[in-house]
Short mmCIF file of C-alpha atoms in Angstrom, two decimals:
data_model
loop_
_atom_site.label_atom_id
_atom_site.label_comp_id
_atom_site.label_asym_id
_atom_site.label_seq_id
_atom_site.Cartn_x
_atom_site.Cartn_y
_atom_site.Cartn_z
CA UNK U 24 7.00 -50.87 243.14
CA UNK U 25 9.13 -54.06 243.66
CA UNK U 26 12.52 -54.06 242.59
CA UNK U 27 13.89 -56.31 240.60
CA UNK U 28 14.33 -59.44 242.64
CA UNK U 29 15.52 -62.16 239.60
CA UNK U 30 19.35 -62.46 239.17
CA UNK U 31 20.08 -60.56 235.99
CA UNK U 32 20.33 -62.58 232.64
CA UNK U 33 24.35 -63.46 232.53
CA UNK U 34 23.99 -61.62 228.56
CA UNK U 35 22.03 -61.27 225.58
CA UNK U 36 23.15 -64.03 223.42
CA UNK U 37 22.04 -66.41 225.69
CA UNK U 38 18.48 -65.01 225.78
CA UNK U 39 18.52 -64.63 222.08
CA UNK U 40 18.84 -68.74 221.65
CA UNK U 41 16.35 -69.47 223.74
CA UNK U 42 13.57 -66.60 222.80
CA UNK U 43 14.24 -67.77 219.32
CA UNK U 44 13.45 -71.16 219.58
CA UNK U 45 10.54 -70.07 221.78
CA UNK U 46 9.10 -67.81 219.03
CA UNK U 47 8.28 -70.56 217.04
CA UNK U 48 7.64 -73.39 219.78
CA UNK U 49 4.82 -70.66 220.84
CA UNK U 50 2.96 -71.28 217.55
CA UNK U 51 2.22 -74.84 219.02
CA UNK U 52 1.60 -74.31 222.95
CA UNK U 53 -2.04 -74.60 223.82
CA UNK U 54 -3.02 -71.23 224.90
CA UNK U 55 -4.15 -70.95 228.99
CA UNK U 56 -6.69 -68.69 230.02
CA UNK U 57 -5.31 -66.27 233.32
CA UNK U 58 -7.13 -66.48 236.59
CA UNK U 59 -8.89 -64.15 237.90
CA UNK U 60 -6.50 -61.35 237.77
CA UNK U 61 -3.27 -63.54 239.63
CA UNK U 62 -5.50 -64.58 242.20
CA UNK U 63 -3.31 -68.09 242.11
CA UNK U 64 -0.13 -65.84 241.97
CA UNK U 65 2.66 -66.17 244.52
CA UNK U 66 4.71 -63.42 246.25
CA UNK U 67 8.15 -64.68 245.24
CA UNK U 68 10.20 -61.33 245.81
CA UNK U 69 11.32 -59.47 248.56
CA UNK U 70 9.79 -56.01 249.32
CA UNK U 71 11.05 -52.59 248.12
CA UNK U 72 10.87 -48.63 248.31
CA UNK U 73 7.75 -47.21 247.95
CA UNK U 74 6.87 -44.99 244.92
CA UNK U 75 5.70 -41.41 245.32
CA UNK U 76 2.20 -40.59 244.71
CA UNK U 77 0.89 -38.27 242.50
CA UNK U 78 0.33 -37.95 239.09
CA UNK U 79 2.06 -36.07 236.48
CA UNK U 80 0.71 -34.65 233.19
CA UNK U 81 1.02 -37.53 230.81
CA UNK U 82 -0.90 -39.57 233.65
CA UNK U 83 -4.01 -36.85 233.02
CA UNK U 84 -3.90 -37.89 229.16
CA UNK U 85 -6.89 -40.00 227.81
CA UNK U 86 -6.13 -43.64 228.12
CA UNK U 87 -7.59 -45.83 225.63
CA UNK U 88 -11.42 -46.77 226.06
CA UNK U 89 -12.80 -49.90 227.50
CA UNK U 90 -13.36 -51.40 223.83
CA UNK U 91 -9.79 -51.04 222.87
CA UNK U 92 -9.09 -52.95 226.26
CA UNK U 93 -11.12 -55.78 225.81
CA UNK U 94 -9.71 -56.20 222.12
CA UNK U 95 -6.10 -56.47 223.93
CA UNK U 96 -7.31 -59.12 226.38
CA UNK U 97 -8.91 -61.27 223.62
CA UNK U 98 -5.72 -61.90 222.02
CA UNK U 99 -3.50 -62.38 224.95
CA UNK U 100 -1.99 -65.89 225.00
CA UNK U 101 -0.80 -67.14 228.76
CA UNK U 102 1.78 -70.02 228.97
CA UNK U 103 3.34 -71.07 231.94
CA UNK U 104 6.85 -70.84 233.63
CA UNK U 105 8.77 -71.47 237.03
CA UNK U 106 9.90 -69.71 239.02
CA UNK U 107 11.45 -71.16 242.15
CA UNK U 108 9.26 -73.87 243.26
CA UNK U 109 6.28 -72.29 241.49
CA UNK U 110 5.08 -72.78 238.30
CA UNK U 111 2.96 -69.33 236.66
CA UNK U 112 1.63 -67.47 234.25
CA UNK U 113 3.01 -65.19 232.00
CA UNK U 114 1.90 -63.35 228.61
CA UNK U 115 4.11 -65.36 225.74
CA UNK U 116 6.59 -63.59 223.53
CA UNK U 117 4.05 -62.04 220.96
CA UNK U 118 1.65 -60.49 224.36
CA UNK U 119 4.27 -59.00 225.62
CA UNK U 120 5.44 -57.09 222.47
CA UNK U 121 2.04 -56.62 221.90
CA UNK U 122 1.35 -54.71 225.12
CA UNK U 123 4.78 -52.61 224.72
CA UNK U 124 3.81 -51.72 221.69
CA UNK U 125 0.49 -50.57 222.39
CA UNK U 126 0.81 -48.54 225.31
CA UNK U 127 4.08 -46.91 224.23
CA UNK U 128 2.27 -45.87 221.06
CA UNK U 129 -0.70 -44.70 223.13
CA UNK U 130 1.45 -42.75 225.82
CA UNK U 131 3.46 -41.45 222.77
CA UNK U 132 6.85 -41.97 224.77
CA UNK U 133 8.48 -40.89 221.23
CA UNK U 134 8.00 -37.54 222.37
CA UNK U 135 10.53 -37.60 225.42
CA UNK U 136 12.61 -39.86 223.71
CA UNK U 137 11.34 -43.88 224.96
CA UNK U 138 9.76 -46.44 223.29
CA UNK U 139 8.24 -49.85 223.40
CA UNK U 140 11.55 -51.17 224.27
CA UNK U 141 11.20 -49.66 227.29
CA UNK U 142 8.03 -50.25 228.38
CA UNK U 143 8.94 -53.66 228.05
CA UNK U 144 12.26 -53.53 229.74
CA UNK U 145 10.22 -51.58 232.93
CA UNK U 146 7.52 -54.67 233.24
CA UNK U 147 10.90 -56.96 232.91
CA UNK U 148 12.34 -55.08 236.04
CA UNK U 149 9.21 -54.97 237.64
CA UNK U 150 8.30 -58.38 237.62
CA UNK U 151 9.82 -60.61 234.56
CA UNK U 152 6.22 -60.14 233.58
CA UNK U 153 4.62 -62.52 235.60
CA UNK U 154 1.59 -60.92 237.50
CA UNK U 155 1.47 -61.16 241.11
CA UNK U 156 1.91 -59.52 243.91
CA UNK U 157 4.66 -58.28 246.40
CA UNK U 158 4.98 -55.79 248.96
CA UNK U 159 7.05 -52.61 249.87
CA UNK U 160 9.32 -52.26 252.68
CA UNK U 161 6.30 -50.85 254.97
CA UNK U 162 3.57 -53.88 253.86
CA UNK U 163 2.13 -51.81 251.56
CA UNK U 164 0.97 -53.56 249.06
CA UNK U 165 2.73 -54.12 245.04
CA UNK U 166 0.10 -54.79 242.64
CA UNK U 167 0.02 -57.30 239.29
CA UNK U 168 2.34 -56.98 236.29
CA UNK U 169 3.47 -53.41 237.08
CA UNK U 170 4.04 -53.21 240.36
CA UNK U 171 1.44 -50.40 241.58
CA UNK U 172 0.98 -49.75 245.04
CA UNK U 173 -2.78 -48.82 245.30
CA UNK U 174 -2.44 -45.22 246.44
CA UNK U 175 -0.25 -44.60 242.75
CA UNK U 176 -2.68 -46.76 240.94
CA UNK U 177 -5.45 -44.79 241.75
CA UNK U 178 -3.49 -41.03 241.09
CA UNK U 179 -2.55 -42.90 237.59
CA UNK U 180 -6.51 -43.11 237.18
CA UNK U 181 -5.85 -47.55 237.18
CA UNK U 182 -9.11 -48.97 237.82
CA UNK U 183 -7.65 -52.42 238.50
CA UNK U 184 -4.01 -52.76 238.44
CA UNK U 185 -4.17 -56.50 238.65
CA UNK U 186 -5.22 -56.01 234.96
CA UNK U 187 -1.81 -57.16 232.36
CA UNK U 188 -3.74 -54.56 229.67
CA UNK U 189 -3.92 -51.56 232.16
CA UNK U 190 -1.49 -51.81 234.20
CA UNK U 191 1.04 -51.75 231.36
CA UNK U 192 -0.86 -49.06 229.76
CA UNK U 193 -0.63 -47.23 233.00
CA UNK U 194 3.00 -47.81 233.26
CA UNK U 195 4.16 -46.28 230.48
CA UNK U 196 1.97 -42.96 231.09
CA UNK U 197 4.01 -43.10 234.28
CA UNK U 198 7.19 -43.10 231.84
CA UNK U 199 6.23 -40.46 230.15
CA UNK U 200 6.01 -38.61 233.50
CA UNK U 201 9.14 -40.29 234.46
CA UNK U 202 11.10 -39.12 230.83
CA UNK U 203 10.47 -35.78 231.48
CA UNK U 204 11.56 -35.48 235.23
CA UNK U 205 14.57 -37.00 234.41
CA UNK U 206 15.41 -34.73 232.11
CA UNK U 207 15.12 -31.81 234.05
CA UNK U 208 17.47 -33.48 236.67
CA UNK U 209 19.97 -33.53 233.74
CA UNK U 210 19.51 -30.48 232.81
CA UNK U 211 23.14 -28.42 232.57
CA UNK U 212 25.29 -31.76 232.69
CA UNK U 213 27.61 -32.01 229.31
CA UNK U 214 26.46 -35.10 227.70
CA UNK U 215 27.18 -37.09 224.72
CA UNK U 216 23.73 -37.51 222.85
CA UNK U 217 24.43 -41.60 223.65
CA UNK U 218 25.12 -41.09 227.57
CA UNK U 219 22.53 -38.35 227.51
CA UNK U 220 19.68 -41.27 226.68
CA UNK U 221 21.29 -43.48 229.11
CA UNK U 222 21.11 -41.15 231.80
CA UNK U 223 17.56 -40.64 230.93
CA UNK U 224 16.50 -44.16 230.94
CA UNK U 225 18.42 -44.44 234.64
CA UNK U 226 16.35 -41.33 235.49
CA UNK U 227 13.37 -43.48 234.36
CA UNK U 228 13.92 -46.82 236.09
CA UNK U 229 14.78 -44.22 239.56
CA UNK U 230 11.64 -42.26 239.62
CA UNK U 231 9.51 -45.36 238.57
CA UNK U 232 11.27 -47.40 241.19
CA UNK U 233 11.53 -45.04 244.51
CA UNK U 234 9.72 -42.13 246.60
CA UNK U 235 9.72 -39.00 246.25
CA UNK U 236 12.73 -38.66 248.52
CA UNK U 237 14.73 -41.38 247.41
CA UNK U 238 14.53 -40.22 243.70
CA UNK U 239 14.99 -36.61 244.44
CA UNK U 240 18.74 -38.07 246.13
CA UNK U 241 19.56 -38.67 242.48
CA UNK U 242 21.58 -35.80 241.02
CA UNK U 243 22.16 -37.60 237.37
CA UNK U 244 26.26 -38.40 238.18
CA UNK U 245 25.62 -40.22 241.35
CA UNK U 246 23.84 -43.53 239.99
CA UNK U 247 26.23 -45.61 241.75
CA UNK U 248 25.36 -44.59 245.91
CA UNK U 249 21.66 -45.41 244.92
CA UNK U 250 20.47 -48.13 246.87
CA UNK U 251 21.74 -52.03 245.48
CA UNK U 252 18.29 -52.68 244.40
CA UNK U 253 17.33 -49.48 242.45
CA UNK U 254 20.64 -50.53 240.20
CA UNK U 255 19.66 -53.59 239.97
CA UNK U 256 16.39 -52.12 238.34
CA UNK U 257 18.06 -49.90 236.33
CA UNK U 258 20.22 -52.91 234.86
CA UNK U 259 17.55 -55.31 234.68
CA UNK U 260 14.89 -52.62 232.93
CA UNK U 261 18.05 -51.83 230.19
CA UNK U 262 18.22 -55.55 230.05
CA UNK U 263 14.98 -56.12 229.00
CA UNK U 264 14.98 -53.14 226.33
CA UNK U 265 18.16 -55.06 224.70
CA UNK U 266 15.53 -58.25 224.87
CA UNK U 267 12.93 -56.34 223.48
CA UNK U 268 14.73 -55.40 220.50
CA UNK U 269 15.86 -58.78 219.81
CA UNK U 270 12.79 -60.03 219.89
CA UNK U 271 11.47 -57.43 217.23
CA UNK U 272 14.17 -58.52 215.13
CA UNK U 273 13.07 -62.14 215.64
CA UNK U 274 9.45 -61.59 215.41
CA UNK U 275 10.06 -59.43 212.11
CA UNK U 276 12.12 -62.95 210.93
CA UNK U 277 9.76 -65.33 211.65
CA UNK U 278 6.54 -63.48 209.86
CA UNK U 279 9.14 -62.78 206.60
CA UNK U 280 9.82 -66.74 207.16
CA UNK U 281 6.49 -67.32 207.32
CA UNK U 282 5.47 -65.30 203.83
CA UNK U 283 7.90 -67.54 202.22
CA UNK U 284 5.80 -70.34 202.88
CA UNK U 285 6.60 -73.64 204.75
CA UNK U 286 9.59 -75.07 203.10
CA UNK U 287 11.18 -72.22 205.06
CA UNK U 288 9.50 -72.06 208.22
CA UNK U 289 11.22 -76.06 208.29
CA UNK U 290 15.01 -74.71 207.26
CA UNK U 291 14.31 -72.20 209.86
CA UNK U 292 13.33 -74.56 213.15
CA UNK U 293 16.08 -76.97 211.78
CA UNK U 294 18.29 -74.83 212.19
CA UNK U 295 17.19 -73.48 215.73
CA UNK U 296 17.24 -77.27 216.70
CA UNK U 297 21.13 -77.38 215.96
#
C-alpha cells in the first residue's frame, strides 16, 4: 500500500469548519459521474513498503453479492478537489460515510473491537480517498482507493480493486485480519483498556501498511523506530477516525435540522457563513 503522502491536517477543529460547511454546500453540487475506474487519475505520491500477501480468515468471509454492489455505486456522488496541480475525484462527505459504514458493518469489525471510523480513517491514510494509483518501493504497482497491490488484491478475493465499493469493502476484511494480529502481538503487555485500543489501531495501520517482515519488527512498545512513513500512517489513519466521528455528529445534525423543516436548515447555514 502507499503511505500516507499528504501533510497531516494541523487539528480537528479546523477540519470540523470546513466539513461542516461542506455538508450542506454538498446538497447543491452537481453530482459527477467517475471515469472509468481512475483511469484520468494521477500518481501524486511517492512509493512505499509493500504489503504481505496472503489472506487471513476474515478475508475468506462472504463479501456482499454483486446486487448489493451495484446499489452502493448508484448512490455514490463524485465532486472534485486539488491536489497539487491536479484537480480529481473524490466520493463527497455522505459516500464516504456511506462506504465506512457499510463495509465495517459487513466485515463486522465490532467483533475485534474497530468500526466505521476506522475504515474510514485507513482509506484517509491510504489515499485521502481519492482513487488512483501509486507504486511501492520495487514498482509494484498500488491500486485505486485502497491501495492494493495486485498480488493482495487477488488473496483478498478483489475482483477489481480500482472499484471505490470493493476495494473499501475489501479493506476492512483486511482489518479484521489486521485487529486480530495485532492483538496477539499485544498479548502479555499491561495496558490501560484506552492505550490497549490505541495500540491496536497502531497494530492495524502497521500490518495494513508493511510486509510481512517489516510488521513482524513491531513488538507493540516500539512504534516509534518504525519507519517515518508507517507513523505517518498510523497518525494520519487516527486522524481520519477523529474526522469520521465528527462528521457523524454533523451528518446526524444536519438530517435533525432538516426534520425541523427549512426555517432551520437557513439559521443553520447562516450561521456556518459567520
Amino acid at each position: 500500500m502507499i503511505s500516507h503522502r499528504w501533510p497531516a491536517y494541523s487539528a480537528i477543529a479546523g477540519f470540523t469548519a470546513v466539513a461542516l460547511g461542506c455538508l450542506f454546500s454538498l446538497g447543491v453540487q452537481k453530482p459527477l459521474t467517475l471515469p472509468q475506474h481512475g483511469g484520468t487519475v494521477t500518481v501524486l505520491a511517492e512509493p512505499s513498503p509493500a504489503p504481505a500477501l496472503g489472506a487471513g480468515p476474515a478475508a475468506q468471509e462472504a463479501a456482499p453479492d454483486a446486487g448489493y454492489y451495484n446499489q452502493l455505486r448508484a448512490r455514490l456522488r463524485w465532486v472534485q478537489t486539488r491536489m497539487g496541480g491536479d484537480m480529481l475525484l473524490t466520493p463527497d462527505l455522505n459516500s464516504r460515510m456511506l462506504l465506512a459504514k457499510s463495509a465495517a458493518r459487513h466485515a463486522r469489525l465490532s467483533e475485534v473491537g474497530l468500526n466505521f471510523q476506522d475504515v474510514y480513517g485507513i482509506i484517509n491514510a491510504e489515499t485521502s480517498w481519492v482513487p488512483r494509483t501509486g507504486a511501492s518501493k520495487d514498482g509494484t504497482p498500488n491500486l485505486g482507493i485502497a491501495q492494493f497491490e495486485p498480488a493482495t488484491a487477488r488473496a483478498l478475493g478483489v475482483r477489481d480493486p480500482q472499484d471505490p465499493v470493493e476495494a473499501v469493502h475489501a479493506a476492512a476484511l483486511h482489518m479484521k485480519d489486521a485487529a486480530r494480529w495485532s492483538a496477539e502481538r499485544l498479548e502479555g503487555i499491561t495496558l490501560h483498556a484506552d492505550e490497549r485500543a490505541e495500540k491496536l489501531r497502531e497494530g492495524v495501520s502497521i500490518y495494513y501498511n508493511l510486509s510481512t517482515r517489516g510488521r513482524n519488527a513491531w513488538n507493540g512498545r516500539n512504534t516509534a523506530r518504525l519507519p517515518r512513513e508507517t507513523q505517518r500512517h498510523i497518525e494520519n489513519a487516527r486522524l481520519g477516525a477523529q474526522e469520521a466521528a465528527v462528521l457523524e455528529a454533523q451528518l446526524q445534525a444536519v438530517r435533525a435540522a432538516r426534520s425541523l423543516g427549512p426555517a432551520v436548515m437557513t439559521a443553520n447555514t447562516d450561521a456556518i457563513g459567520g
